[in-house]
mmCIF file with all atom_site columns, C-alpha atoms in Angstrom:
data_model
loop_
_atom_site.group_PDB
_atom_site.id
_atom_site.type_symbol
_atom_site.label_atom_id
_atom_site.label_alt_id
_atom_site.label_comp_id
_atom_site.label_asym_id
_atom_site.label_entity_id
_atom_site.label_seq_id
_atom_site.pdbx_PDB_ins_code
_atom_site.Cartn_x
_atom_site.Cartn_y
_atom_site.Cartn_z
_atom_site.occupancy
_atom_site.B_iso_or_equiv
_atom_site.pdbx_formal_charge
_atom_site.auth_seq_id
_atom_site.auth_comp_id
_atom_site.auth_asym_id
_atom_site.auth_atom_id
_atom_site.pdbx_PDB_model_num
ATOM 1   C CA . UNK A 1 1   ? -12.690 -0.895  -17.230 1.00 70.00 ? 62  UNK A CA 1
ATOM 2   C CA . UNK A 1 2   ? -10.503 1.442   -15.073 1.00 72.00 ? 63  UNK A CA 1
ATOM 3   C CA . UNK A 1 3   ? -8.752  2.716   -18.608 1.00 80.00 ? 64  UNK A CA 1
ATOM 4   C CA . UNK A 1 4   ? -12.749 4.067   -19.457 1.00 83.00 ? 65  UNK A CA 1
ATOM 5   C CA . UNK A 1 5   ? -12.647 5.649   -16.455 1.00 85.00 ? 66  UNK A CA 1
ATOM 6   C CA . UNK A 1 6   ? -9.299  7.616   -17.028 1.00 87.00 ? 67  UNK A CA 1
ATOM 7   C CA . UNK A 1 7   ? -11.308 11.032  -17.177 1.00 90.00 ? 68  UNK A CA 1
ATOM 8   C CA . UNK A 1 8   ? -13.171 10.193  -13.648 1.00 91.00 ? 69  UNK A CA 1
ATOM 9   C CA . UNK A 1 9   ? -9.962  9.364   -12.464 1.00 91.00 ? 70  UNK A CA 1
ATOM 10  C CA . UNK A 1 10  ? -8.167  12.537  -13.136 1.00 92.00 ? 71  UNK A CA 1
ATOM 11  C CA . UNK A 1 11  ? -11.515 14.232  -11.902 1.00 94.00 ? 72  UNK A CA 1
ATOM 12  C CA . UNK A 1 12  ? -11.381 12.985  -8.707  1.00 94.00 ? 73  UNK A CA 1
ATOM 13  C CA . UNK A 1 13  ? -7.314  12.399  -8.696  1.00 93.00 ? 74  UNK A CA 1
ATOM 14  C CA . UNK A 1 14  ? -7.031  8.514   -8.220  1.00 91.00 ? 75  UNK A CA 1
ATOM 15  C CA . UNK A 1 15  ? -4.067  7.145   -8.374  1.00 91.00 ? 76  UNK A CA 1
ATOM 16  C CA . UNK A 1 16  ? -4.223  3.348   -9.546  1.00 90.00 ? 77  UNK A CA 1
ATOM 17  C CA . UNK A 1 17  ? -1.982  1.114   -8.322  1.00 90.00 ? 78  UNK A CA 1
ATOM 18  C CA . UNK A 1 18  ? -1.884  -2.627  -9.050  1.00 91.00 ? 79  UNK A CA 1
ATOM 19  C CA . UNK A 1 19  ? -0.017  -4.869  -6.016  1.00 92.00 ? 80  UNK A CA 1
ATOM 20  C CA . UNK A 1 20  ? 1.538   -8.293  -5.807  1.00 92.00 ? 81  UNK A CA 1
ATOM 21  C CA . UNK A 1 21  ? 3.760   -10.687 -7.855  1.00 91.00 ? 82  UNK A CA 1
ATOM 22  C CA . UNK A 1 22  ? 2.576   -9.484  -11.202 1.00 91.00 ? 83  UNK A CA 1
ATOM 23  C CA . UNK A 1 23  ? 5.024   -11.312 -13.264 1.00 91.00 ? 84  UNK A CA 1
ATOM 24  C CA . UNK A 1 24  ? 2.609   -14.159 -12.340 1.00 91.00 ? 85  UNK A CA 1
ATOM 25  C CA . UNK A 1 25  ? -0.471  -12.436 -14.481 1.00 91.00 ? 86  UNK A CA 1
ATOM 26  C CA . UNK A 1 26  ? -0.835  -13.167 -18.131 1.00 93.00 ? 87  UNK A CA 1
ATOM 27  C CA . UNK A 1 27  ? 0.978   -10.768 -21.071 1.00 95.00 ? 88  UNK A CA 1
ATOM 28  C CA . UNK A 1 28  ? -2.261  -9.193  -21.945 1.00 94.00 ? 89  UNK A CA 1
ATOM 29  C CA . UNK A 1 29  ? -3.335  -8.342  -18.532 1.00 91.00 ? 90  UNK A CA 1
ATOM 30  C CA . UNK A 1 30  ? 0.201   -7.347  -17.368 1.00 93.00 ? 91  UNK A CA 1
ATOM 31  C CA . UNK A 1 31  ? -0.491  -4.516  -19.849 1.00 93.00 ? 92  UNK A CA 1
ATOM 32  C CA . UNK A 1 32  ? -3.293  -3.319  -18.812 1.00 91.00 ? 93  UNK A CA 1
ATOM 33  C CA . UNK A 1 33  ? -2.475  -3.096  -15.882 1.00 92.00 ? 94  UNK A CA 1
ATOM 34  C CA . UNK A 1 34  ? 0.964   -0.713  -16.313 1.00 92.00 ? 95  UNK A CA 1
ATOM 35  C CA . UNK A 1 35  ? -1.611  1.194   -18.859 1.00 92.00 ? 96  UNK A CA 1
ATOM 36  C CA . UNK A 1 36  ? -3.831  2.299   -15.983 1.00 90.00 ? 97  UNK A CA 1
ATOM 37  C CA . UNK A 1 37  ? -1.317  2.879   -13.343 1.00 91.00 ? 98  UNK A CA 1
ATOM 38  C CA . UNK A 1 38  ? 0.882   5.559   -15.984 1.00 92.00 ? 99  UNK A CA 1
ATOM 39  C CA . UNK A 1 39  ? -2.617  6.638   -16.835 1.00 92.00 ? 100 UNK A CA 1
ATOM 40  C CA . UNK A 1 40  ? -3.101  7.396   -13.264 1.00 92.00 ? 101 UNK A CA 1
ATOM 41  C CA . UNK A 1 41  ? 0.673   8.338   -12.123 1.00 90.00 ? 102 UNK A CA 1
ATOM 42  C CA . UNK A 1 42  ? -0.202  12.078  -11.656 1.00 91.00 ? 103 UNK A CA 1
ATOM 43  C CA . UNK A 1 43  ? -3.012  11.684  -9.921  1.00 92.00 ? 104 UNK A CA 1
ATOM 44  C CA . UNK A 1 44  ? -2.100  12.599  -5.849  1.00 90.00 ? 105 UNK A CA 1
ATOM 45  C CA . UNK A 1 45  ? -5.273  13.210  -4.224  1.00 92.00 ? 106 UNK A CA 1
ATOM 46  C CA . UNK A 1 46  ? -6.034  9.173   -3.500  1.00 88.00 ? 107 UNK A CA 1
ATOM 47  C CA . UNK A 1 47  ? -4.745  6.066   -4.140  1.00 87.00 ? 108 UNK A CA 1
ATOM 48  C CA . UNK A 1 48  ? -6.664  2.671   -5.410  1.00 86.00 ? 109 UNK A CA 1
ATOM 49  C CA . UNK A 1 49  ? -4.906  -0.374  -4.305  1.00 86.00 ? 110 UNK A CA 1
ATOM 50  C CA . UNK A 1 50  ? -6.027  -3.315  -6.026  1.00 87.00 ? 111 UNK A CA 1
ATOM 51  C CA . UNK A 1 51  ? -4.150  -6.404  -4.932  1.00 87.00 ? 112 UNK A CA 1
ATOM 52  C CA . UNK A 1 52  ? -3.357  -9.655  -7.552  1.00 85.00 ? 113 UNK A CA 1
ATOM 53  C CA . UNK A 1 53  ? -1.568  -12.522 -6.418  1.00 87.00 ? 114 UNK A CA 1
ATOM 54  C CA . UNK A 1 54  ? -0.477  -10.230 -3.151  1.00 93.00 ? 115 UNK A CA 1
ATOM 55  C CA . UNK A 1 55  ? 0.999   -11.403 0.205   1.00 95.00 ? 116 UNK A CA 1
ATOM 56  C CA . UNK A 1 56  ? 2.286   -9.090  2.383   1.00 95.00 ? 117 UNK A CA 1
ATOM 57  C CA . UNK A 1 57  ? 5.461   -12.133 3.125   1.00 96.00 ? 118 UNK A CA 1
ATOM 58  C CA . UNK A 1 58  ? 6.354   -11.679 -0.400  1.00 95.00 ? 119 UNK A CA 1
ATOM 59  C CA . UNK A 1 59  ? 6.101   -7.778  -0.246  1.00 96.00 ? 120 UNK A CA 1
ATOM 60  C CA . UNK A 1 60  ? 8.222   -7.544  2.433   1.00 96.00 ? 121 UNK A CA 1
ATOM 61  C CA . UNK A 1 61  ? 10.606  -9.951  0.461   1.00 96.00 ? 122 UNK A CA 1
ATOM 62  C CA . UNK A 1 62  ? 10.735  -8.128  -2.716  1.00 94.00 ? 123 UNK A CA 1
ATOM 63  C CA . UNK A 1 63  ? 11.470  -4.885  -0.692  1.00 96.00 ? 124 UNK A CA 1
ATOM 64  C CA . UNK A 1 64  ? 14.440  -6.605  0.663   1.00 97.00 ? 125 UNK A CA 1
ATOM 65  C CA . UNK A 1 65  ? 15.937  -7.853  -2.328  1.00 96.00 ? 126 UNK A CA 1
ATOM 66  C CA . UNK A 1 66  ? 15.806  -4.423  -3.897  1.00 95.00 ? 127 UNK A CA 1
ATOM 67  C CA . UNK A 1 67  ? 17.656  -2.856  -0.699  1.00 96.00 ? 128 UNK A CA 1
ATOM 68  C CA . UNK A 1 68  ? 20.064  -6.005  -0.756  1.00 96.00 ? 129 UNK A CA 1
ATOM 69  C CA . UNK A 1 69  ? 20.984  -5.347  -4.809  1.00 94.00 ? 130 UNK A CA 1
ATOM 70  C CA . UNK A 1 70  ? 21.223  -1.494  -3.916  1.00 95.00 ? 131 UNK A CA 1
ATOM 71  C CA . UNK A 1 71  ? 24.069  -1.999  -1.252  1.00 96.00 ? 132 UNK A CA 1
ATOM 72  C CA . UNK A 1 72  ? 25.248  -5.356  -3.878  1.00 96.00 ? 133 UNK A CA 1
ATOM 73  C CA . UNK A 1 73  ? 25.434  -2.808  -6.515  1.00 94.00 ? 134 UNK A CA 1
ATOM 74  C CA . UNK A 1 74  ? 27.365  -0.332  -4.710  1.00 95.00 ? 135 UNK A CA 1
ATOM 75  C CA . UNK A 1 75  ? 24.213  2.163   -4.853  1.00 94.00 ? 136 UNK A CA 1
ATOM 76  C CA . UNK A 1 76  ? 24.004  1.857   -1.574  1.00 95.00 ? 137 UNK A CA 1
ATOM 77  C CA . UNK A 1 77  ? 25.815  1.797   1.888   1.00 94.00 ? 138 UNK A CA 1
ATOM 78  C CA . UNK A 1 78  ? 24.528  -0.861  4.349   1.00 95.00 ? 139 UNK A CA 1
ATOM 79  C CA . UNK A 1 79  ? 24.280  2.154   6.886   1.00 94.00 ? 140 UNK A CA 1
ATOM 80  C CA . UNK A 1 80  ? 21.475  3.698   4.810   1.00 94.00 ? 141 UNK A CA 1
ATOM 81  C CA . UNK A 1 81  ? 19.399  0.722   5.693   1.00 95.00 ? 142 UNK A CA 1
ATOM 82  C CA . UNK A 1 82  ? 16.647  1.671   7.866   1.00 93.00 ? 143 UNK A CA 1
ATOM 83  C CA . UNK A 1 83  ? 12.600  1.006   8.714   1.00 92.00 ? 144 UNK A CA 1
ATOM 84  C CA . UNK A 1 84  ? 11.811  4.037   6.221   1.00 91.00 ? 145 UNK A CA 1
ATOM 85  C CA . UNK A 1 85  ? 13.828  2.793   3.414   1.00 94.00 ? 146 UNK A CA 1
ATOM 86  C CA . UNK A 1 86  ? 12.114  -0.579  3.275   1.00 95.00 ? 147 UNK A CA 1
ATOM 87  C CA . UNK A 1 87  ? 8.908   0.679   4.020   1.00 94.00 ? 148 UNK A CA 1
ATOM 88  C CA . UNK A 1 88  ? 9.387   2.862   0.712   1.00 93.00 ? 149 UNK A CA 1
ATOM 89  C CA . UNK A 1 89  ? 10.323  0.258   -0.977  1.00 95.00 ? 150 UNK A CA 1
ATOM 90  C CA . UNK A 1 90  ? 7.073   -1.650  -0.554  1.00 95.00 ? 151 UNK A CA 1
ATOM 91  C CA . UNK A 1 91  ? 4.041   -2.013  -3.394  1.00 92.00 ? 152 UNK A CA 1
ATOM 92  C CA . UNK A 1 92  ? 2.644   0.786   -1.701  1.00 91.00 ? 153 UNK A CA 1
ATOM 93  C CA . UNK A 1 93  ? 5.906   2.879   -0.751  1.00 89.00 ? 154 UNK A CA 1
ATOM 94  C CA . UNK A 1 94  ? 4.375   6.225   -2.094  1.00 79.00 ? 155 UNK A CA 1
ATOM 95  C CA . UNK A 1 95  ? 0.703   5.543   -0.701  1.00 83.00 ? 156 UNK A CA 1
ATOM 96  C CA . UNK A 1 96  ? -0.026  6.675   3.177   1.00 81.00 ? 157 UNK A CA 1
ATOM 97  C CA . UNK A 1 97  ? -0.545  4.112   5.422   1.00 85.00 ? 158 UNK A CA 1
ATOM 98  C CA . UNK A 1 98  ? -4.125  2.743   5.685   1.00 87.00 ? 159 UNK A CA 1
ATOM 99  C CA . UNK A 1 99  ? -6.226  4.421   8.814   1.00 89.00 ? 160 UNK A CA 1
ATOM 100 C CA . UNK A 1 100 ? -8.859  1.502   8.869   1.00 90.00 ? 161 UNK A CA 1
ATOM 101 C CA . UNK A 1 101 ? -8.437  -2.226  7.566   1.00 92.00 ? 162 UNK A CA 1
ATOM 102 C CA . UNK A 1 102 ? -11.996 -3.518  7.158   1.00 92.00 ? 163 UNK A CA 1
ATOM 103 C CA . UNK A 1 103 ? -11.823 -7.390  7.292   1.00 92.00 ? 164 UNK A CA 1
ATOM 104 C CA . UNK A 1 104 ? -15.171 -9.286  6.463   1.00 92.00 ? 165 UNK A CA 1
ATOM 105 C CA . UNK A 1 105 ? -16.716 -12.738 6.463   1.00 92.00 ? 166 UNK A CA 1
ATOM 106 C CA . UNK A 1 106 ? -16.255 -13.127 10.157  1.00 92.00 ? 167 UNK A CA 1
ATOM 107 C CA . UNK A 1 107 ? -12.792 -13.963 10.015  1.00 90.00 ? 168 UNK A CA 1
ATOM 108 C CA . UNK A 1 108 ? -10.440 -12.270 12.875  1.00 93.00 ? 169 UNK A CA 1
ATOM 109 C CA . UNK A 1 109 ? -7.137  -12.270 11.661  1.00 90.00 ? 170 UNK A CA 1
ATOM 110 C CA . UNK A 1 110 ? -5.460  -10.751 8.782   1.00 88.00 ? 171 UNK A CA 1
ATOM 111 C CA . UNK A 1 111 ? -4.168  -13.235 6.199   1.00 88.00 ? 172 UNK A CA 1
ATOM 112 C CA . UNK A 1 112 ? -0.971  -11.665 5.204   1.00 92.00 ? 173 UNK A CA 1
ATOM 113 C CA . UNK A 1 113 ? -2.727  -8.508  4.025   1.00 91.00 ? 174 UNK A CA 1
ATOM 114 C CA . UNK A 1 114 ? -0.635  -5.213  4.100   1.00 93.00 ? 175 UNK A CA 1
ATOM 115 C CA . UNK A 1 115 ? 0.902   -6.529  7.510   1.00 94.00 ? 176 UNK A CA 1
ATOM 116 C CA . UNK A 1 116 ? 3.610   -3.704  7.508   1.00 94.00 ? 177 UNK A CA 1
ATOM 117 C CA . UNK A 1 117 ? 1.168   -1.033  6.356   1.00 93.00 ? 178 UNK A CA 1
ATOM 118 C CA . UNK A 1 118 ? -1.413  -1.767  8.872   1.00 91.00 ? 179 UNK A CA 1
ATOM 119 C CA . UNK A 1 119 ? 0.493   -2.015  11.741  1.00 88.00 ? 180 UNK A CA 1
ATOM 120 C CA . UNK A 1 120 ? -0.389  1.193   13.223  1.00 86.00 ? 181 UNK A CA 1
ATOM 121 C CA . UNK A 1 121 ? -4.339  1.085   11.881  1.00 89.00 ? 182 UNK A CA 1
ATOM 122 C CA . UNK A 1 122 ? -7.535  0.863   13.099  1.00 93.00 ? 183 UNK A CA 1
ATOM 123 C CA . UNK A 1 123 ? -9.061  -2.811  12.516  1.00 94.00 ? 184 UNK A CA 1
ATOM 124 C CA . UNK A 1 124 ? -12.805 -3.750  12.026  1.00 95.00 ? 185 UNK A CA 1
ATOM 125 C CA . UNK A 1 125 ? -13.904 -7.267  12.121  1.00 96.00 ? 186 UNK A CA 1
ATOM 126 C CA . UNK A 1 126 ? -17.251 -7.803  10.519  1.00 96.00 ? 187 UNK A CA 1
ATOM 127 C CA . UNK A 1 127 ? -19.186 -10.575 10.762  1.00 96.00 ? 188 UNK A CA 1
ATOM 128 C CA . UNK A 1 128 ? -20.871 -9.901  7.148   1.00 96.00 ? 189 UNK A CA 1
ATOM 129 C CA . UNK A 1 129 ? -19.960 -11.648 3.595   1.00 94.00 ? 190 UNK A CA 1
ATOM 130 C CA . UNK A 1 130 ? -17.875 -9.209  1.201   1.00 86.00 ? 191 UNK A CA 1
ATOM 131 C CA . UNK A 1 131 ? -20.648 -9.676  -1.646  1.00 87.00 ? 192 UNK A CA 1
ATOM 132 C CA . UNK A 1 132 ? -23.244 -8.287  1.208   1.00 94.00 ? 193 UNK A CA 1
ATOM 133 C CA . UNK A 1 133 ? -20.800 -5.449  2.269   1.00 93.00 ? 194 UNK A CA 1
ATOM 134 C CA . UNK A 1 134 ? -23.244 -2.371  2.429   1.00 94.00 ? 195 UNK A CA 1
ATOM 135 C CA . UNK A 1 135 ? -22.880 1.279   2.977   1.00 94.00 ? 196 UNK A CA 1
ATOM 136 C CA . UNK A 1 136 ? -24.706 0.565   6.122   1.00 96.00 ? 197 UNK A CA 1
ATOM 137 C CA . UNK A 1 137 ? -21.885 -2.196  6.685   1.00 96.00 ? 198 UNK A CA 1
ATOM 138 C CA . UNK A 1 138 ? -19.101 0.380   5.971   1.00 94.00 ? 199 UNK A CA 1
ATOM 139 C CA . UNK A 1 139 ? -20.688 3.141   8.369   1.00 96.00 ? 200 UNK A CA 1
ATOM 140 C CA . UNK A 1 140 ? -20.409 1.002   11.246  1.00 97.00 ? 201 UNK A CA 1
ATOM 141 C CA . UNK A 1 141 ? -16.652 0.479   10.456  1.00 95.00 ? 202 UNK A CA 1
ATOM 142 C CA . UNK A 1 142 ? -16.394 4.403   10.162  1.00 95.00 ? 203 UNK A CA 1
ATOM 143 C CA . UNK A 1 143 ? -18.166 4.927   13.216  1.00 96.00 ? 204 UNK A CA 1
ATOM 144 C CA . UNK A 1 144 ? -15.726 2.214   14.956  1.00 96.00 ? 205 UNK A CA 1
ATOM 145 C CA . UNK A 1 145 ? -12.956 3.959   13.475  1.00 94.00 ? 206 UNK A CA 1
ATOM 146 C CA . UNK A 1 146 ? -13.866 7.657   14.876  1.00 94.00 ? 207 UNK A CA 1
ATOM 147 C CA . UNK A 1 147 ? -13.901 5.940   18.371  1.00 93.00 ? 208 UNK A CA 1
ATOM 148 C CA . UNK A 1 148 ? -10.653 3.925   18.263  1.00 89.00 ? 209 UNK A CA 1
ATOM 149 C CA . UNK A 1 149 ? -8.593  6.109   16.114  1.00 85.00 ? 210 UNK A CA 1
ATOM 150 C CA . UNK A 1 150 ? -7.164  8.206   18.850  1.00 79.00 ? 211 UNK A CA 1
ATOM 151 C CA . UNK A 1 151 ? -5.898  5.603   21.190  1.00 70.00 ? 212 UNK A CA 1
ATOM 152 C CA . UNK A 1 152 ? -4.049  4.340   17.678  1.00 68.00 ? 213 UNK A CA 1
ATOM 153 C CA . UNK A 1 153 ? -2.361  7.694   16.661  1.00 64.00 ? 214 UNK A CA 1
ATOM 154 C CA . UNK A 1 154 ? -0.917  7.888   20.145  1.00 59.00 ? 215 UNK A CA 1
ATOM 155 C CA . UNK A 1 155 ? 0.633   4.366   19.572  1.00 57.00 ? 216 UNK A CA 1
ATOM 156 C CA . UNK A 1 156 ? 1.687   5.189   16.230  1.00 55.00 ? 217 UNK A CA 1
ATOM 157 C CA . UNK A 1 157 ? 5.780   5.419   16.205  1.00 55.00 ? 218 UNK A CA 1
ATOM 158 C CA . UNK A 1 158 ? 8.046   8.598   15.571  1.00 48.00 ? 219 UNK A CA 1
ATOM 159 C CA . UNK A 1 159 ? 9.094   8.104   11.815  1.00 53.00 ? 220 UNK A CA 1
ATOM 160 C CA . UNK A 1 160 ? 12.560  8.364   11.434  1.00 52.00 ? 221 UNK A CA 1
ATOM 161 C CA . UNK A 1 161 ? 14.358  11.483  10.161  1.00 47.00 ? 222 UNK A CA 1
ATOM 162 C CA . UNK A 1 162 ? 16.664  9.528   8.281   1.00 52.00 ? 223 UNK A CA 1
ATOM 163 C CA . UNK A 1 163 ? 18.025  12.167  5.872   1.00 59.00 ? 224 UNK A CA 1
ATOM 164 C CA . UNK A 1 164 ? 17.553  11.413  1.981   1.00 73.00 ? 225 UNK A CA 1
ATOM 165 C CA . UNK A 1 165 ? 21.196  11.479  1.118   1.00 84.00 ? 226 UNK A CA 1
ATOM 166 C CA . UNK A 1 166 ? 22.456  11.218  -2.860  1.00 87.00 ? 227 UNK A CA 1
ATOM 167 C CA . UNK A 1 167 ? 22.536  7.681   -2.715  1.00 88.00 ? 228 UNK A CA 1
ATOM 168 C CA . UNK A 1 168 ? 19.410  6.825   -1.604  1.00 89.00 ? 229 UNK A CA 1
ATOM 169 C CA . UNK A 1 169 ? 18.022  9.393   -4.300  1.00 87.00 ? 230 UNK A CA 1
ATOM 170 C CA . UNK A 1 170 ? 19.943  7.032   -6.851  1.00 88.00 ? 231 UNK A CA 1
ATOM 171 C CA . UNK A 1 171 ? 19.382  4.541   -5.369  1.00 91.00 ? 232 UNK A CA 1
ATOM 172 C CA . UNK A 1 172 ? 15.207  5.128   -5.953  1.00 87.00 ? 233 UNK A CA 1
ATOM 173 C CA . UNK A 1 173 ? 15.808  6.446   -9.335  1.00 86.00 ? 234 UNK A CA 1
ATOM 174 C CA . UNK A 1 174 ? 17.973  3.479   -9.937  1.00 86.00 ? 235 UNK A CA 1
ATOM 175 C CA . UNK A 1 175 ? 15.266  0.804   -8.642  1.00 79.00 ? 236 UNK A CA 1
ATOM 176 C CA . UNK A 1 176 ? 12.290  3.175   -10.535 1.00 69.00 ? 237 UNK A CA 1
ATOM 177 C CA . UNK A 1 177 ? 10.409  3.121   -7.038  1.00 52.00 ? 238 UNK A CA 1
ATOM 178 C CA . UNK A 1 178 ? 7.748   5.424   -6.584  1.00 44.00 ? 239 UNK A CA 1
ATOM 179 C CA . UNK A 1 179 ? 8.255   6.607   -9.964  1.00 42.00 ? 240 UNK A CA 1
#
């Protein structure tokens, strides 16, 4: 259905992209899905994350094991290791970091969902079921957001200035992240 929608999508400049473990889709899906997201790739005014067969453990995992076969490979030194590196080398390494993380169904924790990228975000617990999710629903997260979101941009931390040197360009070019 997103492929239909390429033209809104370039309209409105979504950016698709597809999260998780997707080697663990089927063939035919698998293909759809890297249709839409290089339909989408030039989009930059917003990004839609879907998640399939997403943890945030196995994110973080995944972003290792590319930094750990960089410096393996030579690509990289292990001095070029920091927070920003990994963090760019997550499913969502080119997407901003989430402002509010809406969790529903009454639950109050976060079951392994974009733990990195939400570290610095607003949360809003709502007691409602997803399928019942309303506008009215999302308008009291808003509102909850507009009153908490200060107090979380002062906690949010410095990012690092950790200069892009050649091999980390490589390095990304190498990998194909945020290509």
């Amino acid at each position: 259905r997103l492929i239909d929608e390429k033209d809104k999508l370039a309209e409105h400049g979504v950016r698709v992209n597809v999260i998780g473990n997707l080697s663990l889709l089927p063939q035919d899906l698998q293909l759809l899905v890297k249709r839409a997201t290089s339909l989408t790739k030039q989009n930059t005014k917003c990004t839609l994350n879907v998640a399939f067969s997403y943890t945030s453990r196995e994110e973080v995992s995944t972003a290792v094991k590319k930094v750990s076969k960089g410096v393996q490979d030579g690509i990289l030194h292990p001095d070029d290791i920091s927070e920003s590196l990994i963090e760019r080398c997550l499913y969502t390494g080119f997407s901003p970091r989430p402002e509010l993380l809406v969790r529903t169904s009454g639950e109050v924790r976060l079951s392994d969902f974009l733990l990195w990228q939400s570290s610095y975000c607003v949360t809003y617990f709502s007691q409602v079921l997803w399928p019942e999710f309303s506008l009215f629903n999302l308008l009291l997260a808003i509102f909850y957001y507009q009153r908490h979101h200060r107090y979380i941009l002062h906690q949010e931390p410095v990012t690092d200035d950790h200069v892009e040197n050649e091999r980390i360009a490589r390095f990304f070019q190498t990998m194909q992240i945020n290509a």
